[in-house]
Coordinates of C-alpha atoms and ligand atoms in Angstrom, one line a residue:
M28 CA 36.8 -75.3 -38.2
D29 CA 37.2 -77.4 -35.1
K30 CA 33.8 -77.8 -33.5
E31 CA 35.1 -76.9 -30.0
N32 CA 36.4 -73.6 -31.2
V33 CA 33.1 -72.5 -32.7
V34 CA 31.1 -70.3 -30.3
L35 CA 28.5 -69.2 -32.8
R36 CA 27.3 -71.0 -35.9
V37 CA 24.8 -69.4 -38.3
D38 CA 23.5 -71.9 -40.9
D39 CA 21.5 -71.0 -43.9
L40 CA 19.5 -68.4 -42.1
V41 CA 16.6 -66.7 -44.0
K42 CA 14.3 -63.8 -43.0
S43 CA 11.9 -61.9 -45.3
F44 CA 9.8 -58.8 -44.6
G45 CA 7.1 -59.1 -47.2
A46 CA 8.8 -59.2 -50.6
L47 CA 12.1 -58.0 -49.1
V48 CA 14.6 -60.8 -48.4
A49 CA 16.7 -59.2 -45.6
T50 CA 18.6 -62.4 -44.7
D51 CA 19.3 -64.5 -47.7
H52 CA 20.7 -68.0 -46.7
A53 CA 23.4 -66.5 -44.5
T54 CA 26.0 -69.0 -43.3
F55 CA 29.1 -68.3 -41.2
E56 CA 30.9 -69.3 -38.0
V57 CA 32.5 -67.2 -35.2
E58 CA 35.6 -68.8 -33.7
R59 CA 36.1 -68.6 -29.9
G60 CA 38.5 -65.8 -28.8
T61 CA 38.2 -63.7 -32.0
I62 CA 36.9 -60.3 -32.6
T63 CA 35.0 -61.0 -35.8
G64 CA 33.9 -58.0 -37.9
L65 CA 30.6 -57.9 -39.8
I66 CA 30.5 -55.2 -42.4
G67 CA 28.3 -54.4 -45.4
P68 CA 26.5 -51.5 -47.0
N69 CA 23.5 -49.8 -45.4
G70 CA 20.5 -52.1 -45.5
A71 CA 22.7 -55.2 -46.1
G72 CA 20.9 -56.9 -43.2
K73 CA 23.5 -56.7 -40.5
S74 CA 21.1 -55.6 -37.7
T75 CA 18.5 -58.1 -38.9
L76 CA 21.1 -60.8 -38.5
F77 CA 21.8 -59.7 -34.9
N78 CA 18.0 -59.7 -34.2
L79 CA 17.7 -63.2 -35.6
I80 CA 20.7 -64.6 -33.7
S81 CA 19.7 -63.0 -30.4
G82 CA 16.0 -64.1 -30.6
F83 CA 14.5 -60.6 -31.2
Y84 CA 13.2 -61.7 -34.6
E85 CA 11.9 -65.1 -35.6
S86 CA 13.6 -66.7 -38.6
D87 CA 11.8 -68.1 -41.7
A88 CA 14.4 -70.9 -42.0
G89 CA 17.9 -71.9 -41.0
R90 CA 19.6 -72.5 -37.7
V91 CA 21.6 -70.7 -35.0
E92 CA 23.9 -72.6 -32.6
V93 CA 25.7 -71.2 -29.6
N94 CA 28.4 -73.5 -28.2
G95 CA 26.9 -76.3 -30.1
T96 CA 23.4 -75.8 -28.7
D97 CA 20.5 -75.1 -31.1
V98 CA 19.1 -71.8 -30.0
T99 CA 17.1 -71.0 -33.1
D100 CA 14.1 -68.8 -32.2
M101 CA 14.6 -69.2 -28.5
E102 CA 13.6 -66.2 -26.4
P103 CA 16.3 -63.5 -26.0
Y104 CA 16.8 -64.2 -22.3
D105 CA 17.2 -68.0 -23.0
I106 CA 19.8 -67.2 -25.6
A107 CA 21.5 -64.8 -23.1
D108 CA 21.6 -67.7 -20.6
H109 CA 23.5 -69.7 -23.2
G110 CA 26.2 -67.0 -23.1
L111 CA 25.2 -64.7 -26.0
I112 CA 24.4 -61.0 -25.4
R113 CA 23.9 -58.2 -27.9
T114 CA 23.8 -54.4 -27.8
F115 CA 21.5 -52.3 -29.9
Q116 CA 22.5 -49.9 -32.7
T117 CA 20.3 -47.3 -31.0
P118 CA 20.5 -48.0 -27.2
R119 CA 17.1 -48.0 -25.6
K120 CA 16.3 -44.9 -23.5
L121 CA 16.7 -45.6 -19.8
E122 CA 14.0 -43.3 -18.4
G123 CA 13.9 -42.5 -14.7
M124 CA 17.1 -44.3 -13.8
T125 CA 20.6 -43.4 -12.8
V126 CA 23.5 -44.9 -14.8
R127 CA 24.2 -47.2 -11.9
E128 CA 20.5 -48.4 -11.7
A129 CA 20.4 -48.8 -15.5
M130 CA 23.4 -51.2 -15.2
L131 CA 21.7 -53.3 -12.7
V132 CA 18.7 -54.1 -14.8
G133 CA 21.1 -55.9 -17.1
P134 CA 20.3 -59.2 -18.8
R135 CA 21.8 -61.3 -16.1
E136 CA 18.7 -60.6 -13.9
Q137 CA 16.4 -63.6 -13.4
P138 CA 13.4 -62.2 -11.6
G139 CA 11.5 -65.5 -11.4
E140 CA 14.5 -67.4 -9.9
S141 CA 15.3 -64.6 -7.4
F142 CA 11.7 -64.4 -6.3
I143 CA 11.6 -68.0 -5.3
K144 CA 15.0 -67.8 -3.7
L145 CA 13.9 -64.8 -1.7
F146 CA 11.8 -67.2 0.4
T147 CA 14.0 -70.2 0.3
D148 CA 17.5 -68.7 0.4
P149 CA 17.3 -64.9 1.1
E150 CA 21.0 -64.7 2.0
S151 CA 22.1 -66.0 -1.4
V152 CA 19.9 -63.3 -3.0
R153 CA 21.4 -60.6 -0.9
Q154 CA 24.9 -61.8 -1.8
R155 CA 24.1 -62.0 -5.5
E156 CA 22.7 -58.4 -5.4
Q157 CA 25.9 -57.1 -3.6
Q158 CA 28.0 -59.0 -6.1
N159 CA 26.1 -57.4 -9.0
L160 CA 26.6 -53.9 -7.4
D161 CA 30.3 -54.5 -6.9
D162 CA 30.7 -55.8 -10.5
A163 CA 28.8 -52.7 -11.9
E164 CA 31.0 -50.4 -9.9
Q165 CA 34.2 -52.1 -11.2
I166 CA 33.1 -52.0 -14.8
L167 CA 32.1 -48.3 -14.5
E168 CA 35.6 -47.7 -13.1
D169 CA 37.3 -49.7 -15.8
F170 CA 35.5 -47.7 -18.4
E171 CA 36.4 -44.5 -16.6
I172 CA 32.7 -43.5 -16.4
D173 CA 32.3 -44.1 -12.6
H174 CA 31.8 -40.3 -12.1
L175 CA 28.5 -40.8 -14.1
A176 CA 27.1 -43.4 -11.8
T177 CA 24.6 -41.1 -10.1
Q178 CA 23.7 -39.1 -13.2
P179 CA 20.2 -39.7 -14.8
A180 CA 20.8 -42.2 -17.6
T181 CA 18.9 -39.9 -20.0
K182 CA 21.3 -37.0 -19.3
I183 CA 24.5 -38.5 -20.5
S184 CA 25.9 -38.0 -24.1
G185 CA 25.2 -40.5 -26.9
G186 CA 28.9 -41.7 -26.7
Q187 CA 28.7 -42.2 -23.0
L188 CA 25.4 -44.1 -23.4
K189 CA 27.2 -46.4 -25.8
L190 CA 29.9 -47.1 -23.2
V191 CA 27.1 -47.7 -20.6
E192 CA 25.4 -50.2 -23.0
L193 CA 28.7 -52.1 -23.4
A194 CA 29.3 -52.0 -19.6
R195 CA 25.8 -53.3 -19.0
A196 CA 26.3 -56.1 -21.5
M197 CA 29.6 -57.0 -19.8
L198 CA 27.9 -57.4 -16.5
A199 CA 26.1 -60.4 -18.0
E200 CA 29.6 -62.0 -18.5
P201 CA 28.8 -63.2 -22.0
E202 CA 30.9 -65.7 -23.8
I203 CA 30.1 -63.9 -27.0
L204 CA 29.1 -60.3 -27.3
L205 CA 27.4 -58.9 -30.4
L206 CA 28.0 -55.1 -30.8
D207 CA 25.9 -53.2 -33.3
E208 CA 27.8 -50.1 -34.4
P209 CA 29.3 -49.4 -31.0
A210 CA 31.4 -46.4 -32.3
A211 CA 28.6 -44.6 -34.2
G212 CA 28.0 -41.2 -32.8
V213 CA 31.0 -41.6 -30.4
N214 CA 33.6 -38.9 -30.4
P215 CA 37.3 -39.8 -31.2
T216 CA 38.5 -39.8 -27.6
L217 CA 35.6 -42.1 -26.4
R218 CA 36.0 -44.1 -29.6
N219 CA 39.6 -44.9 -28.6
K220 CA 38.5 -45.8 -25.1
L221 CA 35.8 -48.1 -26.6
A222 CA 38.3 -49.9 -28.8
E223 CA 40.7 -50.3 -25.8
Q224 CA 37.9 -51.8 -23.7
I225 CA 36.9 -54.2 -26.5
R226 CA 40.5 -55.3 -26.9
R227 CA 41.0 -55.7 -23.1
L228 CA 37.8 -57.8 -22.7
N229 CA 38.8 -59.9 -25.7
E230 CA 42.2 -60.6 -24.1
Q231 CA 40.3 -61.7 -21.0
G232 CA 38.4 -64.2 -23.1
T233 CA 35.2 -62.6 -24.5
T234 CA 34.5 -63.3 -28.1
F235 CA 33.1 -60.4 -30.2
L236 CA 31.0 -60.2 -33.3
L237 CA 31.3 -56.5 -34.3
I238 CA 29.1 -54.6 -36.7
E239 CA 30.8 -51.3 -37.6
H240 CA 30.5 -48.7 -40.3
D241 CA 33.7 -47.0 -39.4
M242 CA 36.2 -49.0 -41.5
E243 CA 39.3 -47.7 -39.6
F244 CA 37.7 -48.8 -36.3
V245 CA 36.6 -52.3 -37.5
M246 CA 39.7 -53.0 -39.5
S247 CA 42.1 -52.2 -36.6
L248 CA 40.1 -54.4 -34.2
A249 CA 38.7 -57.3 -36.1
D250 CA 40.1 -60.5 -37.7
P251 CA 38.5 -62.1 -39.6
V252 CA 36.0 -59.8 -41.2
I253 CA 32.8 -61.1 -42.8
V254 CA 31.2 -59.1 -45.6
L255 CA 27.4 -59.1 -45.9
D256 CA 25.7 -57.9 -49.1
R257 CA 21.9 -58.0 -49.6
G258 CA 21.5 -60.5 -46.8
H259 CA 24.1 -62.9 -48.1
V260 CA 27.7 -63.5 -47.0
L261 CA 29.8 -62.1 -49.8
M262 CA 33.2 -63.1 -48.4
E263 CA 35.2 -63.6 -45.3
G264 CA 38.9 -62.8 -44.8
T265 CA 41.6 -60.9 -43.0
P266 CA 41.2 -57.1 -43.0
D267 CA 43.8 -56.9 -45.8
E268 CA 42.0 -59.5 -48.0
V269 CA 38.6 -57.8 -47.5
Q270 CA 39.9 -54.3 -48.2
N271 CA 41.5 -55.5 -51.5
D272 CA 38.7 -57.6 -52.7
E273 CA 37.0 -56.5 -56.0
R274 CA 33.6 -57.8 -55.0
V275 CA 33.7 -55.9 -51.7
I276 CA 34.8 -52.7 -53.5
D277 CA 32.0 -53.2 -56.0
A278 CA 29.3 -53.9 -53.3
Y279 CA 30.2 -50.7 -51.5
L280 CA 30.5 -48.5 -54.5
G281 CA 27.4 -50.1 -56.1
G282 CA 25.4 -50.1 -52.9
Ligands
ADP25 P1 21.8 -52.9 -41.9 O1 21.8 -53.1 -40.4 O2 22.8 -53.8 -42.6 O3 21.9 -51.5 -42.3 P2 19.1 -53.9 -41.6 O4 19.2 -55.3 -41.1 O5 18.7 -52.9 -40.6 O6 20.4 -53.5 -42.4 O7 18.0 -53.9 -42.7 C1 18.0 -54.8 -43.8 C2 16.8 -54.6 -44.6 O8 15.7 -55.1 -43.9 C3 16.4 -53.1 -44.9 O9 15.9 -53.0 -46.2 C4 15.4 -52.8 -43.8 O10 14.5 -51.8 -44.3 C5 14.7 -54.1 -43.7 N1 14.1 -54.3 -42.3 C6 14.8 -54.5 -41.2 N2 14.0 -54.7 -40.1 C7 12.7 -54.6 -40.6 C8 11.4 -54.7 -40.1 N3 11.3 -55.0 -38.8 N4 10.3 -54.6 -40.9 C9 10.5 -54.4 -42.2 N5 11.7 -54.3 -42.8 C10 12.8 -54.4 -42.1
MG26 MG1 22.1 -51.7 -38.8

């Protein structure tokens, strides 16, 4: 693949938990502008891979590159700075905050930088905060959840929380967004809205790496699809190729 077009490169990545090899020499690339699917049976190591790529776990061996920069085992906020943001399979509880407030503690915040600027350039800090507020409002509107803005973040449904997670992640304006089962626990109506938003953001230039259990959801959105089995990349192909591959059928039925 043309180097310029690779936004994420995972090379020979390894991670064990005791005797369990959760990531077993995983190697793949994500091409800029794609919605790349990542599927595999329960326990295949999909979430572990996200944790390694985004800096939440430390790898045993291997390399992760974002836009050609080696980000292996950097801190999550440094990796976010390089344009890679991820969501969690189970969104963290946002206690004591409204939905709007929850959106503003997004990963784009740089408290250290703002703190210094507060003294040297207070006007730019004020402008930045207003911009963040406007962006948050716009995204809530785009997702048709602006009516929830003043609700306690703990009071909204699981599906709505997933949309808020995605909206928060978008505020960081990532180049590549890693979504861990965004449709899980989301009702069919919201699920369609979620798919629409992913498609729309992708058309505006965001690259996606999408873990999803719901085959219909992932196969209708993603191309290519990468199949993970026991920590290893089993194959990669178009949704059609993947769905008709004997090894994939075996891994799922045997898994
Ligand atoms: P998937 O997301 O594909 O369902 P995971 O990445 O969550 O799979 O898990 C892969 C394997 O790694 C599982 O056997 C899981 O129990 C194990 N695992 C994941 N995280 C940890 C951890 N922090 N400590 C120990 N084992 C873990
Ligand atoms: Mg998982």
